[in-house]
Amino acid sequence: MSVLCEGNKPGTLVQQTVTNGSPCNYHESATPGLPFMLLYKMTRSQKSLGELGLIEQIRRDFSAGSKAVTLGIGDDCAILRPPAGCEVLVTTDFTLEDRHFRRDLHPAESVGHRCLARGLSDLAAMGATPLAAFLSLALPGTTLANSPGRDWIARFFSGLRALGDMHRVPLAGGDTSESPGGRRGLILADIVLVGAAPKGEALRRSGGAAGDALYVTGQLGGAATELSAILQRQRRILSVATTEGHPHLFPEPRLDVGESLLRRKLATACIDVSDGLSTDLAHLCRASGVCAEIEQAALPIHPLARKLGAAAALQAALHGGEDYELLFSAPATIQIPSSLAGVRITRIGSLKNRRSGRPLMTMLAPDGSRVELKPGGWEHFSGISSGISSQIGSGTARGRKKRSH
Ligand code: ADP
Ligand code: MG
């Protein structure tokens, strides 16, 4: 079991047996300053850091060589060299305080991990191999001037780097800026991921055809369930014993599965489940010009979600979001292995022809009845959602003094 440990040698993931490995076993305290178990330690400066000092520290800590990065942090641009015969894929994702995380609840390592995981998951969905990451970071003016602020930054980068090293993704550049609002300003991180895929072979949302079977990796509903538990507790989490079993705090982007699907030419269409199965399946259906039917009984529901009871577990699995699993279609005639790259693959339904009067998505219940499945995941600006980010947003309004955005 992978364990976060203080003082590990960079580049190694310590394997330990954790006796109390319960997924919700958080070490928490309202008292800041307790040691957080870190996989990597960014140098913790005692002095106030300016923009240049922070960039220099990032450059030192992220200077590991990579064949794809000809020139990394330090010049006006990075220079990348994609492998011969490949196309370059680019994706960008915001991580915004009070929208995607709560500084008073999420461990900073988790914020860094999730920031990178979101971009990596997009590359995974297209079957791409990551080449480099770029991070634009806006921090409140006081962050680099005080010790808790510098500590937060060091822990943020620890989380980001641990995941980056696991998937061999170098940080090749970015931008650093002061966010407006003084000490009440927000932390904003925008990550750009650049990846490569053989020319013309990247997986897309649009290749699904009627008759294809639908599959999902891993399990669904865990991330939303863990987030709800965190928001209900309203207490700061200082550490977790292991990154495993924390689908919200430490999701695992399915890069190896995506690459395997591409290499073995198994998938006709693919998308990552970031906004919720119902919402992401609707994207795949629209892009492919098909309808879909999923079988309720086949859904692989995360054990954390199962504890909620059948009805709530189903809602979390269908609409929860941020599980970062892959949803893909493949011809029904192709034998899809029960696991790919060590990740379980479950057949959850099929694609059908679009017909007038037929709903875009239906769900077959265990009793044989058929209900329409409407997208119920996260959508920005939609006002109503059961999606994951809306929970963080509304939690913020309830739980803290509202800040001006
Ligand atoms: P410029 O003013 O030309 O944009 P900067 O001073 O912003 O240059 O950045 C100097 C170097 O540091 C660049 O190579 C840039 O990519 C890198 N850099 C700046 N901020 C970050 C960051 N948050 N993460 C990674 N690299 C960064
Ligand atoms: Mg700049």
Coordinates of C-alpha atoms and ligand atoms in Angstrom, one line a residue:
M1 CA 0.0 0.0 0.0
S2 CA 1.4 3.4 -0.9
V3 CA 2.0 5.6 2.1
L4 CA 2.9 9.2 2.3
C5 CA 5.9 9.6 4.5
E6 CA 8.0 12.5 5.7
G7 CA 11.6 12.5 4.5
N8 CA 11.3 9.9 1.7
K9 CA 14.0 9.9 -0.9
P10 CA 12.5 11.8 -3.9
G11 CA 11.5 9.4 -6.7
T12 CA 10.5 6.5 -4.5
L13 CA 7.1 5.5 -3.3
V14 CA 7.3 3.7 0.0
Q15 CA 5.5 0.5 0.3
Q16 CA 4.2 -0.2 3.7
T17 CA 1.5 -2.2 5.3
V18 CA -1.0 0.1 6.9
T19 CA -3.0 -1.7 9.6
N20 CA -5.7 0.9 9.8
G21 CA -6.3 1.5 6.2
S22 CA -10.0 2.6 6.4
P23 CA -10.7 4.9 3.5
C24 CA -12.0 7.6 5.7
N25 CA -9.3 7.5 8.3
Y26 CA -8.1 11.1 8.3
H27 CA -5.7 12.6 10.7
E28 CA -7.3 15.9 11.5
S29 CA -7.0 18.8 13.8
A30 CA -8.0 22.4 14.0
T31 CA -4.5 23.2 15.2
P32 CA -2.3 24.1 12.3
G33 CA 1.4 23.2 12.3
L34 CA 1.2 19.5 13.1
P35 CA 3.6 17.6 10.8
F36 CA 2.0 16.5 7.5
M37 CA 3.3 13.3 6.1
L38 CA 4.9 14.2 2.9
L39 CA 6.2 12.1 0.0
Y40 CA 8.4 14.9 -1.2
K41 CA 9.6 17.9 0.7
M42 CA 10.0 21.1 -1.2
T43 CA 12.6 23.2 0.6
R44 CA 10.8 25.1 3.3
S45 CA 12.2 28.6 3.3
Q46 CA 12.1 30.5 6.6
K47 CA 12.4 33.7 4.7
S48 CA 9.7 35.6 2.8
L49 CA 9.7 34.4 -0.8
G50 CA 9.1 36.8 -3.7
E51 CA 7.8 35.8 -7.1
L52 CA 11.4 35.2 -8.3
G53 CA 12.3 33.2 -5.2
L54 CA 9.3 30.9 -5.6
I55 CA 10.1 30.4 -9.3
E56 CA 13.7 29.6 -8.5
Q57 CA 12.5 27.1 -5.9
I58 CA 10.1 25.5 -8.3
R59 CA 12.9 25.3 -10.9
R60 CA 15.3 23.6 -8.5
D61 CA 12.7 21.1 -7.3
F62 CA 11.3 20.3 -10.8
S63 CA 14.5 20.2 -12.8
A64 CA 14.5 16.5 -13.5
G65 CA 15.4 15.8 -17.1
S66 CA 12.9 14.6 -19.7
K67 CA 13.5 13.6 -23.3
A68 CA 10.5 15.6 -24.4
V69 CA 11.5 18.8 -22.7
T70 CA 14.4 20.4 -24.5
L71 CA 14.2 23.6 -22.5
G72 CA 12.3 23.8 -19.3
I73 CA 11.7 26.5 -16.6
G74 CA 13.9 29.6 -16.9
D75 CA 13.4 31.1 -20.4
D76 CA 10.6 32.9 -22.0
C77 CA 9.2 29.7 -23.5
A78 CA 9.7 26.0 -22.9
I79 CA 10.8 23.9 -25.9
L80 CA 9.2 20.5 -26.3
R81 CA 10.2 17.7 -28.7
P82 CA 7.3 15.4 -29.3
P83 CA 8.2 11.8 -30.4
A84 CA 8.4 11.3 -34.1
G85 CA 5.1 10.4 -35.8
C86 CA 3.1 11.9 -33.0
E87 CA 0.6 14.7 -32.7
V88 CA 0.6 17.1 -29.8
L89 CA -2.5 17.2 -27.5
V90 CA -3.1 20.2 -25.2
T91 CA -5.6 20.5 -22.3
T92 CA -6.1 23.1 -19.7
D93 CA -7.9 23.0 -16.3
F94 CA -8.6 25.6 -13.6
T95 CA -8.3 24.8 -9.9
L96 CA -10.1 27.6 -8.1
E97 CA -10.3 28.0 -4.4
D98 CA -13.9 27.8 -3.1
R99 CA -14.9 26.2 -6.4
H100 CA -12.7 23.2 -6.6
F101 CA -11.2 23.1 -3.1
R102 CA -11.5 24.6 0.3
R103 CA -8.3 25.8 1.9
D104 CA -9.8 25.2 5.3
L105 CA -10.7 21.6 4.6
H106 CA -8.5 20.1 1.8
P107 CA -4.9 19.1 2.6
A108 CA -2.7 21.2 0.3
E109 CA -1.1 18.0 -1.1
S110 CA -4.5 17.0 -2.3
V111 CA -5.0 20.3 -4.0
G112 CA -1.7 19.9 -5.9
H113 CA -2.5 16.3 -6.7
R114 CA -6.0 17.0 -8.0
C115 CA -4.8 20.1 -10.0
L116 CA -2.5 17.8 -12.0
A117 CA -4.8 14.8 -12.0
R118 CA -7.5 16.7 -13.8
G119 CA -5.3 17.5 -16.8
L120 CA -3.7 14.0 -16.8
S121 CA -7.2 12.5 -16.9
D122 CA -8.0 14.5 -20.1
L123 CA -4.9 13.1 -21.7
A124 CA -5.8 9.6 -20.5
A125 CA -9.3 10.0 -22.2
M126 CA -7.6 10.6 -25.5
G127 CA -5.0 7.8 -25.0
A128 CA -2.2 10.3 -25.0
T129 CA 1.2 10.1 -23.2
P130 CA 2.0 13.2 -21.1
L131 CA 5.0 15.3 -22.3
A132 CA 5.0 18.2 -19.9
A133 CA 2.8 20.3 -17.5
F134 CA 2.6 24.1 -17.2
L135 CA 1.2 25.8 -14.1
S136 CA -0.1 29.3 -13.8
L137 CA -0.5 30.1 -10.1
A138 CA -2.2 33.2 -8.5
L139 CA -1.6 33.6 -4.8
P140 CA -2.8 36.1 -2.3
G141 CA -0.2 38.7 -1.5
T142 CA 0.5 37.5 2.0
T143 CA 1.0 33.8 1.1
L144 CA 4.7 33.9 0.4
A145 CA 5.4 36.3 3.3
N146 CA 4.2 34.1 6.2
S147 CA 5.2 30.7 7.3
P148 CA 1.7 28.9 7.0
G149 CA 1.4 30.3 3.5
R150 CA 4.8 29.1 2.5
D151 CA 4.0 25.8 4.1
W152 CA 0.8 25.5 2.1
I153 CA 2.7 26.2 -1.1
A154 CA 5.4 23.6 -0.3
R155 CA 2.7 21.0 0.4
F156 CA 0.8 21.9 -2.7
F157 CA 3.9 21.2 -4.8
S158 CA 4.6 18.0 -2.9
G159 CA 1.2 16.6 -4.0
L160 CA 1.6 17.8 -7.5
R161 CA 5.2 16.5 -7.8
A162 CA 4.4 13.1 -6.3
L163 CA 1.7 12.5 -9.0
G164 CA 3.9 14.0 -11.7
D165 CA 6.8 11.7 -10.9
M166 CA 4.5 8.7 -10.8
H167 CA 3.5 9.4 -14.4
R168 CA 6.9 11.0 -15.4
V169 CA 5.4 14.4 -16.2
P170 CA 7.9 17.2 -15.8
L171 CA 6.8 20.7 -14.9
A172 CA 8.2 22.8 -17.8
G173 CA 6.9 26.3 -17.1
G174 CA 4.1 28.5 -16.0
D175 CA 3.3 31.9 -14.6
T176 CA 3.1 33.3 -11.1
S177 CA 1.0 36.2 -10.1
E178 CA -0.5 37.9 -7.0
S179 CA -4.3 37.5 -6.8
P180 CA -6.3 40.6 -6.0
G181 CA -7.9 41.1 -2.6
G182 CA -4.9 41.2 -0.3
R183 CA -4.9 38.6 2.5
R184 CA -8.4 37.7 1.5
G185 CA -7.5 36.9 -2.0
L186 CA -8.0 33.4 -3.4
I187 CA -5.6 30.8 -4.6
L188 CA -6.1 30.0 -8.3
A189 CA -4.1 27.4 -10.3
D190 CA -4.5 26.8 -14.0
I191 CA -2.7 23.7 -15.3
V192 CA -1.8 23.1 -19.0
L193 CA -0.9 19.5 -19.9
V194 CA 0.8 18.7 -23.2
G195 CA 0.7 15.1 -24.4
A196 CA 1.5 13.1 -27.5
A197 CA -0.4 10.4 -29.5
P198 CA 0.4 8.7 -32.7
K199 CA -0.8 10.8 -35.6
G200 CA -4.5 10.3 -36.3
E201 CA -5.0 7.8 -33.5
A202 CA -6.0 9.8 -30.5
L203 CA -9.2 8.5 -28.9
R204 CA -12.1 10.9 -29.3
R205 CA -15.7 11.3 -28.0
S206 CA -17.1 11.1 -31.5
G207 CA -16.2 7.6 -32.7
G208 CA -19.0 5.6 -31.0
A209 CA -21.5 3.7 -33.1
A210 CA -24.9 2.0 -32.5
G211 CA -24.3 -1.5 -31.4
D212 CA -21.1 -0.7 -29.5
A213 CA -20.8 -1.8 -25.9
L214 CA -20.1 0.8 -23.2
Y215 CA -17.5 0.3 -20.5
V216 CA -16.2 2.1 -17.5
T217 CA -12.9 1.7 -15.6
G218 CA -12.7 1.4 -11.8
Q219 CA -15.6 2.4 -9.6
L220 CA -18.0 5.3 -9.6
G221 CA -19.5 7.5 -6.9
G222 CA -16.5 7.4 -4.5
A223 CA -15.3 11.0 -5.1
A224 CA -18.7 12.6 -4.5
T225 CA -19.2 10.5 -1.4
E226 CA -15.8 11.3 0.1
L227 CA -16.3 15.0 -0.6
S228 CA -19.8 15.0 1.1
A229 CA -18.2 13.4 4.1
I230 CA -15.5 16.1 4.2
L231 CA -17.9 18.9 3.9
Q232 CA -20.2 17.5 6.6
R233 CA -17.3 17.2 9.0
Q234 CA -16.2 20.8 8.4
R235 CA -12.8 20.0 10.0
R236 CA -9.4 20.4 8.5
I237 CA -7.8 17.2 7.3
L238 CA -4.1 17.3 8.1
S239 CA -3.0 14.0 6.7
V240 CA -4.2 10.8 5.2
A241 CA -2.4 7.5 5.9
T242 CA -2.4 6.5 2.3
T243 CA -3.5 8.1 -1.0
E244 CA -5.3 4.9 -1.9
G245 CA -9.0 4.8 -1.1
H246 CA -9.4 8.6 -1.3
P247 CA -11.2 9.0 -4.6
H248 CA -11.9 12.7 -4.0
L249 CA -8.6 13.8 -2.4
F250 CA -6.3 11.6 -4.5
P251 CA -8.0 10.4 -7.7
E252 CA -6.0 8.2 -10.0
P253 CA -5.9 9.4 -13.6
R254 CA -6.2 6.3 -15.9
L255 CA -3.3 7.1 -18.2
D256 CA -2.1 3.5 -18.6
V257 CA -5.6 2.4 -19.5
G258 CA -6.0 5.2 -22.1
E259 CA -2.7 4.4 -23.7
S260 CA -3.5 0.7 -23.7
L261 CA -6.9 1.3 -25.4
L262 CA -5.2 3.4 -28.0
R263 CA -2.3 1.0 -28.6
R264 CA -4.6 -2.1 -28.8
K265 CA -7.2 -0.1 -30.9
L266 CA -9.9 -1.3 -28.6
A267 CA -12.1 1.8 -28.1
T268 CA -14.3 3.6 -30.7
A269 CA -14.9 6.6 -28.4
C270 CA -13.7 7.6 -25.0
I271 CA -14.2 10.4 -22.4
D272 CA -13.1 10.8 -18.8
V273 CA -15.8 10.9 -16.1
S274 CA -15.1 14.3 -14.6
D275 CA -18.5 15.9 -14.5
G276 CA -20.5 12.7 -13.7
L277 CA -21.4 9.6 -15.6
S278 CA -24.8 10.9 -16.8
T279 CA -23.3 14.2 -18.0
D280 CA -20.2 12.7 -19.6
L281 CA -22.2 9.9 -21.3
A282 CA -24.4 12.6 -22.8
H283 CA -21.3 14.3 -24.2
L284 CA -20.2 11.0 -25.8
C285 CA -23.6 10.3 -27.2
R286 CA -24.0 13.8 -28.7
A287 CA -20.5 13.8 -30.2
S288 CA -21.0 10.3 -31.6
G289 CA -24.6 10.9 -32.8
V290 CA -26.0 8.0 -30.9
C291 CA -28.2 7.1 -27.9
A292 CA -27.1 5.0 -24.9
E293 CA -28.7 2.5 -22.5
I294 CA -27.0 1.6 -19.3
E295 CA -27.8 -1.2 -17.0
Q296 CA -28.3 -0.1 -13.4
A297 CA -27.3 -3.5 -12.0
A298 CA -24.0 -3.5 -13.9
L299 CA -22.7 -0.1 -12.5
P300 CA -19.5 -0.6 -10.5
I301 CA -20.4 1.4 -7.4
H302 CA -17.5 2.5 -5.1
P303 CA -17.5 0.9 -1.7
L304 CA -17.6 4.3 0.0
A305 CA -20.8 5.2 -2.0
R306 CA -22.4 1.8 -1.1
K307 CA -22.3 2.8 2.5
L308 CA -24.8 5.5 1.7
G309 CA -27.5 3.0 0.9
A310 CA -28.7 1.8 -2.5
A311 CA -30.6 5.0 -3.6
A312 CA -28.0 7.5 -2.6
A313 CA -25.2 5.3 -3.9
L314 CA -26.8 5.2 -7.3
Q315 CA -27.2 9.0 -7.4
A316 CA -23.5 9.4 -6.5
A317 CA -22.4 6.9 -9.2
L318 CA -24.6 8.4 -11.9
H319 CA -24.2 12.1 -11.2
G320 CA -21.4 12.6 -8.6
G321 CA -18.5 13.5 -10.9
E322 CA -14.7 13.8 -10.4
D323 CA -14.2 10.0 -10.3
Y324 CA -11.8 10.5 -13.2
E325 CA -12.5 7.0 -14.6
L326 CA -12.7 6.4 -18.3
L327 CA -16.0 5.8 -20.1
F328 CA -15.5 4.2 -23.5
S329 CA -17.3 2.3 -26.2
A330 CA -16.0 -0.6 -28.2
P331 CA -17.5 -2.9 -30.9
A332 CA -19.6 -5.6 -29.1
T333 CA -17.8 -8.2 -31.1
I334 CA -14.4 -7.3 -29.5
Q335 CA -13.5 -9.2 -26.3
I336 CA -12.5 -6.5 -23.8
P337 CA -10.3 -7.8 -21.0
S338 CA -11.8 -7.7 -17.4
S339 CA -8.9 -5.5 -16.5
L340 CA -6.5 -3.2 -18.3
A341 CA -3.2 -2.0 -16.8
G342 CA -4.4 -3.5 -13.5
V343 CA -7.7 -1.5 -13.5
R344 CA -11.0 -3.3 -13.6
I345 CA -13.1 -2.8 -16.7
T346 CA -16.9 -3.2 -16.4
R347 CA -19.4 -3.4 -19.2
I348 CA -22.3 -1.0 -18.3
G349 CA -24.5 -0.8 -21.3
S350 CA -24.5 -0.2 -25.1
L351 CA -25.0 2.5 -27.7
K352 CA -28.1 2.6 -29.9
N353 CA -29.3 4.4 -33.0
R354 CA -30.8 7.8 -32.5
R355 CA -34.5 7.7 -33.3
S356 CA -37.1 10.5 -32.9
G357 CA -38.9 10.1 -29.6
R358 CA -36.0 8.0 -28.1
P359 CA -34.4 9.7 -25.1
L360 CA -30.6 10.4 -25.5
M361 CA -30.0 8.1 -22.5
T362 CA -32.0 5.4 -20.8
M363 CA -31.3 3.2 -17.8
L364 CA -32.5 -0.4 -17.5
A365 CA -33.6 -1.0 -13.9
P366 CA -33.1 -4.5 -12.2
D367 CA -36.9 -5.1 -12.5
G368 CA -36.7 -4.7 -16.3
S369 CA -38.3 -1.3 -16.4
R370 CA -36.7 1.5 -18.5
V371 CA -36.3 5.1 -17.3
E372 CA -34.9 8.1 -19.1
L373 CA -31.5 9.1 -17.7
K374 CA -31.0 12.9 -17.7
P375 CA -27.6 14.5 -17.4
G376 CA -27.4 15.4 -13.7
G377 CA -23.7 16.1 -13.2
W378 CA -21.9 19.3 -13.0
E379 CA -22.3 22.2 -15.4
H380 CA -20.9 25.6 -14.7
F381 CA -23.4 28.5 -15.0
S382 CA -26.4 26.1 -15.0
G383 CA -27.5 27.2 -11.6
I384 CA -28.8 23.7 -10.6
S385 CA -26.7 20.7 -10.2
S386 CA -26.0 17.8 -7.9
G387 CA -22.4 17.8 -9.2
I388 CA -19.4 17.9 -7.0
S389 CA -18.2 21.4 -7.5
S390 CA -21.6 22.8 -6.6
Q391 CA -21.2 21.1 -3.2
I392 CA -17.9 22.9 -2.6
G393 CA -19.4 26.2 -3.7
S394 CA -22.5 25.9 -1.5
G395 CA -20.4 24.6 1.4
T396 CA -18.3 27.7 1.2
A397 CA -21.3 30.0 1.3
R398 CA -22.7 28.2 4.4
G399 CA -19.5 27.4 6.2
R400 CA -17.4 30.5 5.9
K401 CA -17.7 34.2 5.7
K402 CA -18.3 35.0 2.0
R403 CA -15.4 36.6 0.2
S404 CA -15.8 38.9 -2.7
H405 CA -14.8 37.1 -5.9
Ligands
ADP1 P1 8.0 36.0 -18.2 O1 8.0 37.3 -17.5 O2 8.9 36.0 -19.4 O3 6.6 35.4 -18.4 P2 8.4 34.7 -15.7 O4 9.3 35.5 -14.9 O5 6.9 34.7 -15.5 O6 8.8 35.0 -17.2 O7 8.9 33.1 -15.7 C1 10.2 32.8 -15.7 C2 10.3 31.3 -15.9 O8 9.7 30.6 -14.9 C3 9.5 30.9 -17.2 O9 10.3 29.8 -17.8 C4 8.2 30.3 -16.7 O10 7.7 29.3 -17.5 C5 8.6 29.8 -15.3 N1 7.5 29.9 -14.3 C6 6.9 31.0 -13.8 N2 6.0 30.7 -12.9 C7 6.0 29.3 -12.8 C8 5.2 28.4 -12.1 N3 4.2 28.8 -11.3 N4 5.4 27.1 -12.3 C9 6.4 26.7 -13.2 N5 7.2 27.5 -13.9 C10 7.0 28.8 -13.7
MG2 MG 5.4 35.3 -16.5

